[in-house]
Amino acid sequence: MKRAAPVRVLSVFGTRPEAIKMAPVVERLRELPGVESRICLTGQHREMLDDVLKAFSLVGDYDLDVMRPGQQVADVFGRMMSALVPVMAEFKPDHVLVQGDTATSTAAALTAFFQGSKIGHIEAGLRTGNLGSPWPEEANRRLTAVVATRHYAPTTRARDALLAEGHPANHIVVTGNTVIDALLRVAEAVSRPGPVRSGLERDFAWLDPRRRLVLVTGHRRESFGDAFVRICEALRLLAARPDVEIVYPVHLNPNVREPVARLLSGVERVHLIEPQGYQRFVYLLQRASIVLTDSGGVQEEAPALRKPVLVMRDTSERMEAVDAGVARLVGTETGAIVQAVSGLLDNPGAYAAMAQGANPFGDGRATGRILADLLGDPGLAAAPLVRLDSGAVRLAAGTRLKRLRP
Ligand code: UD1
Ligand code: UDP
């Protein structure tokens, strides 16, 4: 009897958050019989992506290597689309999977559309309703939705946003966010007594356990310039509190690094460190009292670890966390940031109320729901969570790496 041709699935990602959120999906895809799964790394991020690939033992089949120092959004888009054409022409994927709202995900979705593949959009339906904030992500996610054939919405609010735009209900599945799948597994590995945990404790022995740790990340393009200066000033003022210690892994974008280094280097109790590998960052999240961020992924992770998260933005596409009382939008004004952090540190009742809220972003089983829908096999949704044995998400060995340079 003739065997059915395998279903060809191409997963495309290129930035740090996409890699973290795609890792559980590509791992499962590789294990499935009847599926030929390939990974295309665009290389939109280089060092920050490589850290995640290592953490999850991921290997790409294609690497487009598009990153340039200080790259412009339109340039990176154009380079990726040109480089993706030969990859899709060679592999002829039945499905292309993209995640989120970066240049990588939208460039891949549009290329797949032009090349005639079906497109599964993971983390679909996030909206602020404002094309200027976040920029350019709000436009990216709307553009991807126009060409996607399956929309994997992390929450019912995201589903409702897609319905309101006229996407048919039977094209949308509410799955939870795959970041929770990745986080729970790494958090378990990081918490378990053993060599991983003791290595992290050794590496971070310089943290002062008597001080409250405020963990900071920031990189939004709409905050470049004045807003970053105001954020840095807020951190300087907060660090004047002797009971506080600030740890800030600084994003590699030069528009972030320049003001942060200029305004915060050498400030007592402010630790500027390089972007951290995922295990190390999850460890820092676990040690933090408060998370101060403009990151999308960190807004989703902090509530799952019961850490109050203060969001340095005026808008959010993740209002589920604000509604659940586990996150607050504090904007980018110096006074408002200082007041919000101090208010939580000084008011145990307010702190406990935020720390005890429910995580609205998923139960760690999003991957199964996505693949059940994509491959038309409901049994995949029920598959148990895979336990980690060493803190790394292992992939089948022997994957090929092809370099197709643009
Ligand atoms: C990108 C995404 C943003 C996402 C963020 C996650 C776009 C337009 N922006 O923003 O949606 O939230 O990633 O972090 O898709 N760089 C390095 N090494 C790296 C990564 C970046 O040196 O590993 C530097 C380079 O100078 C690069 C610059 O950062 O040119 C900007 O990178 P880019 O991907 O264009 O934008 P991000 O600010 O990282
Ligand atoms: N992260 C990390 N190391 C760091 C900072 C963040 O691994 O030093 C992880 C974080 O846990 C989250 C993701 O990176 O999963 C968020 O990425 P980023 O803030 O760059 O992008 P966004 O989510 O805003 O698109």
XYZ file of C-alpha atoms and ligand atoms in Angstrom:
470
model
C 0.000 0.000 0.000
C 1.283 3.487 -0.863
C 2.164 5.558 2.202
C 0.605 9.020 2.518
C 3.038 11.857 1.865
C 4.158 13.532 5.105
C 2.591 16.842 6.057
C 5.300 19.476 5.606
C 5.411 22.145 8.310
C 7.848 25.052 8.226
C 8.206 27.005 11.490
C 9.792 30.409 10.970
C 11.218 32.493 13.793
C 14.050 34.917 14.378
C 13.776 36.936 17.584
C 14.247 35.936 21.216
C 10.562 35.871 22.206
C 9.517 33.949 19.104
C 12.140 31.287 19.780
C 10.963 30.848 23.385
C 7.316 30.648 22.348
C 7.941 28.375 19.332
C 10.304 25.988 21.156
C 7.595 23.725 22.656
C 5.818 23.593 19.285
C 8.791 22.611 17.140
C 9.851 20.066 19.710
C 6.485 18.278 19.486
C 6.359 18.602 15.712
C 9.653 16.789 15.335
C 8.364 13.814 17.324
C 5.206 13.323 15.272
C 5.044 10.540 12.707
C 3.700 11.604 9.339
C 5.064 15.125 9.726
C 8.148 16.576 8.079
C 9.049 19.536 10.257
C 11.703 22.105 9.430
C 12.820 25.225 11.257
C 13.764 28.391 9.399
C 15.674 30.887 11.514
C 15.653 34.321 9.985
C 18.455 35.506 12.250
C 16.618 38.805 12.880
C 18.302 38.510 16.285
C 21.709 36.876 16.479
C 23.180 36.709 19.996
C 19.811 36.876 21.751
C 18.426 34.134 19.501
C 21.466 31.914 19.873
C 21.087 32.040 23.684
C 17.548 30.687 23.399
C 18.455 28.054 20.814
C 21.066 26.771 23.235
C 18.656 26.805 26.184
C 16.126 24.722 24.275
C 18.640 22.638 22.282
C 17.093 23.910 19.043
C 18.839 23.613 15.694
C 17.634 25.341 12.555
C 17.367 23.729 9.135
C 17.765 27.112 7.431
C 19.422 30.263 8.714
C 18.817 33.463 6.732
C 21.285 35.434 8.869
C 19.646 38.808 8.178
C 20.649 40.770 11.291
C 22.587 44.008 10.713
C 23.680 46.397 13.479
C 21.022 49.068 14.083
C 18.757 47.643 11.388
C 15.656 49.492 10.142
C 12.313 47.711 10.161
C 11.704 48.015 6.392
C 15.222 46.794 5.548
C 14.958 43.714 7.700
C 11.506 42.979 6.257
C 12.766 43.177 2.680
C 15.849 41.029 3.317
C 13.757 38.365 5.012
C 11.107 38.145 2.313
C 13.706 37.774 -0.445
C 15.569 35.125 1.531
C 12.420 33.185 2.429
C 11.333 32.684 -1.191
C 13.986 30.013 -2.038
C 13.382 28.251 1.294
C 9.666 27.930 0.635
C 10.250 27.055 -3.010
C 12.550 24.203 -2.006
C 10.567 22.779 0.946
C 7.062 23.508 -0.400
C 5.473 23.572 3.068
C 1.814 22.660 3.466
C 1.726 24.859 6.554
C 3.902 27.740 7.670
C 3.798 28.498 11.398
C 4.568 32.010 12.620
C 4.389 33.503 16.093
C 3.435 36.919 17.364
C 4.041 40.301 15.794
C 7.674 40.821 14.848
C 9.052 41.673 11.423
C 10.026 37.994 11.117
C 6.513 36.702 11.698
C 4.805 39.092 9.316
C 7.469 38.781 6.596
C 7.123 34.981 6.825
C 3.319 35.108 6.770
C 3.237 37.381 3.728
C 5.838 35.302 1.873
C 3.909 32.110 2.659
C 0.747 33.742 1.372
C 2.416 34.740 -1.903
C 3.952 31.253 -2.238
C 0.598 29.535 -1.647
C 1.082 27.860 1.772
C -1.439 27.797 4.584
C -0.460 29.926 7.557
C -0.957 29.132 11.239
C -0.591 32.233 13.429
C 0.369 31.500 17.017
C -0.554 34.249 19.514
C -3.172 35.721 17.195
C -5.647 38.453 18.063
C -3.619 40.699 20.387
C -4.675 44.296 19.783
C -4.294 47.746 21.327
C -6.331 49.385 18.568
C -3.510 51.926 18.146
C -1.158 51.549 15.168
C 1.401 53.789 16.893
C 1.647 51.716 20.097
C 3.243 49.294 20.041
C 5.012 50.273 16.837
C 5.321 48.463 14.489
C 3.891 45.375 16.225
C 0.219 46.401 16.104
C 0.438 46.706 12.314
C 2.411 43.459 12.025
C -0.147 41.402 13.891
C -3.065 42.850 11.944
C -1.297 42.200 8.620
C -0.564 38.617 9.617
C -4.205 38.066 10.581
C -5.324 39.093 7.082
C -3.380 36.243 5.440
C -3.501 33.588 8.210
C -5.628 30.513 7.622
C -5.652 29.357 11.274
C -5.616 31.829 14.164
C -4.331 30.445 17.489
C -5.656 32.938 20.009
C -4.106 32.749 23.485
C -7.229 34.031 25.283
C -10.944 34.568 24.677
C -10.307 38.315 24.493
C -7.920 37.735 21.585
C -10.522 35.518 19.909
C -13.134 38.260 20.314
C -10.802 40.822 18.712
C -10.428 38.550 15.677
C -14.182 37.975 15.468
C -14.752 41.731 15.634
C -12.473 42.124 12.585
C -14.606 39.643 10.670
C -12.416 36.526 10.858
C -14.689 33.463 10.763
C -15.207 31.733 14.114
C -14.257 28.357 12.644
C -10.792 29.664 11.711
C -9.986 30.587 15.336
C -8.957 28.323 18.233
C -8.370 29.524 21.802
C -5.225 27.705 22.914
C -3.508 29.584 25.753
C -0.076 31.053 25.152
C 2.842 28.723 24.404
C 5.054 30.967 26.552
C 3.426 29.346 29.575
C 4.291 25.885 28.196
C 7.937 26.960 27.889
C 8.019 28.830 31.193
C 6.495 26.101 33.369
C 8.981 23.570 32.109
C 12.016 25.782 32.560
C 10.759 27.098 35.926
C 10.409 23.525 37.145
C 13.946 22.702 36.038
C 15.275 25.870 37.659
C 13.434 25.234 40.971
C 14.350 21.599 41.370
C 17.278 21.039 43.798
C 20.252 19.831 41.772
C 23.135 21.043 39.636
C 21.072 23.507 37.542
C 19.709 25.236 40.629
C 23.010 25.302 42.492
C 24.815 26.616 39.391
C 22.355 29.502 39.173
C 22.676 30.225 42.888
C 26.434 30.337 42.496
C 26.268 32.599 39.435
C 23.931 35.037 41.171
C 25.603 34.949 44.594
C 26.228 38.696 44.130
C 22.484 39.395 44.636
C 21.842 40.694 48.139
C 19.110 38.573 49.772
C 18.347 41.383 52.248
C 17.181 43.683 49.456
C 13.974 43.524 47.389
C 14.828 42.707 43.800
C 13.235 44.828 41.074
C 13.811 43.116 37.722
C 13.694 45.479 34.739
C 13.518 44.974 30.974
C 12.732 47.529 28.285
C 13.025 47.768 24.518
C 9.875 49.218 22.892
C 10.622 51.320 19.823
C 7.927 53.888 20.681
C 9.842 54.612 23.927
C 13.188 55.344 22.249
C 14.436 58.833 23.126
C 12.693 60.815 25.883
C 10.690 57.958 27.387
C 13.852 55.904 27.929
C 15.489 58.877 29.647
C 12.476 59.180 31.989
C 12.537 55.434 32.707
C 16.264 55.549 33.555
C 15.688 58.522 35.841
C 12.964 56.550 37.652
C 15.356 53.628 38.140
C 18.015 55.982 39.516
C 15.537 57.411 42.038
C 14.300 53.955 43.070
C 17.864 52.740 43.585
C 18.294 55.442 46.222
C 16.166 53.222 48.493
C 18.587 51.096 50.522
C 16.076 48.214 50.667
C 16.007 47.872 46.854
C 18.314 46.283 44.312
C 17.667 46.712 40.584
C 18.757 44.121 38.019
C 18.434 45.175 34.402
C 19.481 42.819 31.585
C 19.943 45.378 28.829
C 18.496 44.571 25.384
C 21.083 44.600 22.565
C 19.304 47.262 20.492
C 21.743 50.237 20.413
C 18.816 52.640 20.948
C 18.353 50.997 24.339
C 21.968 50.426 25.300
C 23.188 53.967 24.714
C 20.825 55.815 27.126
C 20.854 53.036 29.699
C 24.664 52.921 29.822
C 24.933 56.732 29.827
C 22.361 57.302 32.586
C 22.705 54.260 34.836
C 26.302 52.995 34.682
C 27.903 53.072 38.103
C 24.670 53.874 39.984
C 24.755 52.083 43.325
C 22.328 49.140 43.583
C 21.644 49.181 39.817
C 23.119 46.108 38.118
C 23.216 46.474 34.342
C 23.851 43.024 32.911
C 23.869 41.457 29.438
C 20.690 39.786 28.109
C 20.355 36.544 30.010
C 19.833 33.015 28.755
C 16.291 31.795 29.394
C 17.050 29.659 32.468
C 18.953 32.515 34.054
C 16.178 34.978 33.296
C 13.534 32.641 34.742
C 15.686 32.313 37.867
C 15.790 36.116 38.145
C 12.009 36.251 37.695
C 11.641 33.783 40.550
C 13.919 35.886 42.777
C 12.217 39.187 41.894
C 9.801 41.047 44.169
C 8.541 43.265 41.369
C 8.921 43.113 37.593
C 9.117 46.434 35.754
C 8.947 45.955 32.004
C 7.593 46.926 28.614
C 8.077 43.400 27.254
C 5.156 41.383 25.959
C 6.487 37.989 26.993
C 7.573 39.131 30.439
C 4.066 40.544 31.048
C 2.755 37.042 30.432
C 5.379 35.178 32.449
C 5.464 37.267 35.634
C 1.820 36.554 36.631
C 2.379 32.829 36.070
C 5.153 33.046 38.701
C 2.939 35.258 40.919
C 5.128 38.319 40.534
C 3.417 41.719 40.332
C 4.240 43.276 36.975
C 4.287 47.022 36.327
C 4.125 47.768 32.618
C 6.018 50.852 31.422
C 3.664 51.553 28.536
C 0.529 53.602 27.940
C -1.277 50.799 26.116
C -1.227 47.032 26.302
C -2.576 44.257 24.130
C -2.462 42.061 27.232
C -5.191 43.725 29.273
C -6.229 40.312 30.630
C -3.447 40.728 33.210
C -4.569 44.230 34.157
C -8.178 43.047 34.483
C -7.071 40.106 36.640
C -5.270 42.571 38.949
C -1.841 41.007 38.379
C -0.438 43.796 36.175
C -0.706 47.587 36.097
C 0.011 50.019 33.276
C 2.265 52.691 34.749
C 3.309 54.582 31.585
C 6.751 56.088 31.117
C 6.615 59.176 33.375
C 9.362 59.159 36.015
C 7.100 60.086 38.941
C 4.436 57.533 38.069
C 6.968 54.693 37.832
C 8.628 55.594 41.138
C 5.268 55.925 42.862
C 3.963 52.617 41.535
C 7.051 50.629 42.580
C 7.336 52.311 45.988
C 3.585 51.929 46.546
C 3.879 48.172 46.133
C 7.070 47.857 48.179
C 5.609 49.850 51.069
C 2.118 48.366 51.116
C 2.093 44.623 51.826
C -1.686 44.453 51.268
C -1.455 45.952 47.785
C 1.516 43.710 47.025
C -0.280 40.553 48.167
C -3.377 41.444 46.147
C -1.287 41.604 42.951
C 0.828 38.563 43.758
C -2.161 36.333 44.458
C -4.116 36.921 41.261
C -4.684 34.271 38.630
C -2.490 33.922 35.541
C -4.775 34.577 32.560
C -2.429 33.422 29.780
C -2.587 29.642 29.781
C -2.210 26.307 31.531
C 0.926 24.991 29.812
C -0.988 22.966 27.215
C -1.220 25.439 24.338
C 1.163 23.443 22.146
C -1.072 20.367 22.080
C -4.157 22.415 21.200
C -2.347 24.148 18.346
C -1.003 20.940 16.832
C -4.312 19.111 17.283
C -5.964 21.765 15.159
C -3.163 22.173 12.625
C -2.869 18.456 11.926
C -6.539 17.562 12.440
C -5.762 15.082 15.254
C -7.757 15.871 18.437
C -5.699 13.294 20.356
C -2.702 15.635 20.276
C -4.479 18.134 22.527
C -4.733 15.600 25.308
C -1.082 14.548 25.253
C 0.578 14.974 28.643
C 3.134 17.647 29.335
C 6.665 16.457 28.683
C 8.863 16.670 31.745
C 12.301 18.096 31.502
C 15.141 16.034 32.831
C 17.984 18.498 32.627
C 16.502 21.935 32.205
C 16.750 21.856 28.441
C 13.967 21.110 25.988
C 15.545 18.402 23.872
C 15.027 18.021 20.175
C 15.718 15.002 18.036
C 19.375 14.972 17.065
C 20.646 15.070 13.521
C 18.757 18.030 12.110
C 20.313 19.646 9.097
C 21.547 23.198 8.904
C 21.464 24.767 5.498
C 22.720 28.243 4.959
C 20.756 30.067 2.316
C 22.087 33.563 2.470
C 19.993 36.391 1.024
C 12.459 43.142 17.831
C 11.016 43.218 17.305
C 10.053 43.495 18.455
C 10.259 42.469 19.573
C 11.722 42.461 19.999
C 11.978 41.387 21.021
C 10.586 44.070 15.057
C 10.516 45.246 14.173
N 10.899 44.309 16.338
O 12.839 44.427 18.307
O 8.734 43.393 17.987
O 9.440 42.823 20.658
O 12.548 42.192 18.856
O 13.229 41.554 21.621
O 10.408 42.959 14.618
N 20.706 43.261 18.210
C 21.905 42.599 18.351
N 21.883 41.258 18.647
C 20.718 40.566 18.831
C 19.515 41.270 18.702
C 19.510 42.616 18.382
O 22.958 43.179 18.217
O 20.773 39.375 19.118
C 20.728 44.718 17.871
C 21.167 44.967 16.427
O 21.894 46.158 16.383
C 19.837 45.113 15.713
C 19.051 45.857 16.763
O 19.414 45.264 17.980
O 19.964 45.825 14.503
C 17.557 45.868 16.576
O 17.049 44.565 16.369
P 15.569 44.414 15.743
O 15.228 42.962 15.675
O 15.441 45.188 14.502
O 14.642 45.151 16.780
P 14.376 44.884 18.316
O 14.417 46.189 19.004
O 15.243 43.798 18.798
N 14.122 37.094 28.318
C 15.302 36.354 28.409
N 16.435 37.008 28.833
C 16.445 38.331 29.150
C 15.251 39.068 29.037
C 14.111 38.419 28.605
O 15.317 35.160 28.141
O 17.505 38.842 29.533
C 12.912 36.412 27.830
C 11.671 36.604 28.667
O 11.593 35.633 29.672
C 10.549 36.499 27.641
C 11.187 37.010 26.367
O 12.590 37.000 26.578
O 10.170 35.148 27.424
C 10.702 38.402 26.051
O 11.453 38.922 25.014
P 11.495 40.475 24.688
O 11.197 41.257 25.902
O 12.788 40.709 23.976
O 10.355 40.634 23.592
P 8.768 40.846 23.627
O 8.176 39.737 24.421
O 8.502 42.206 24.196
O 8.398 40.802 22.183
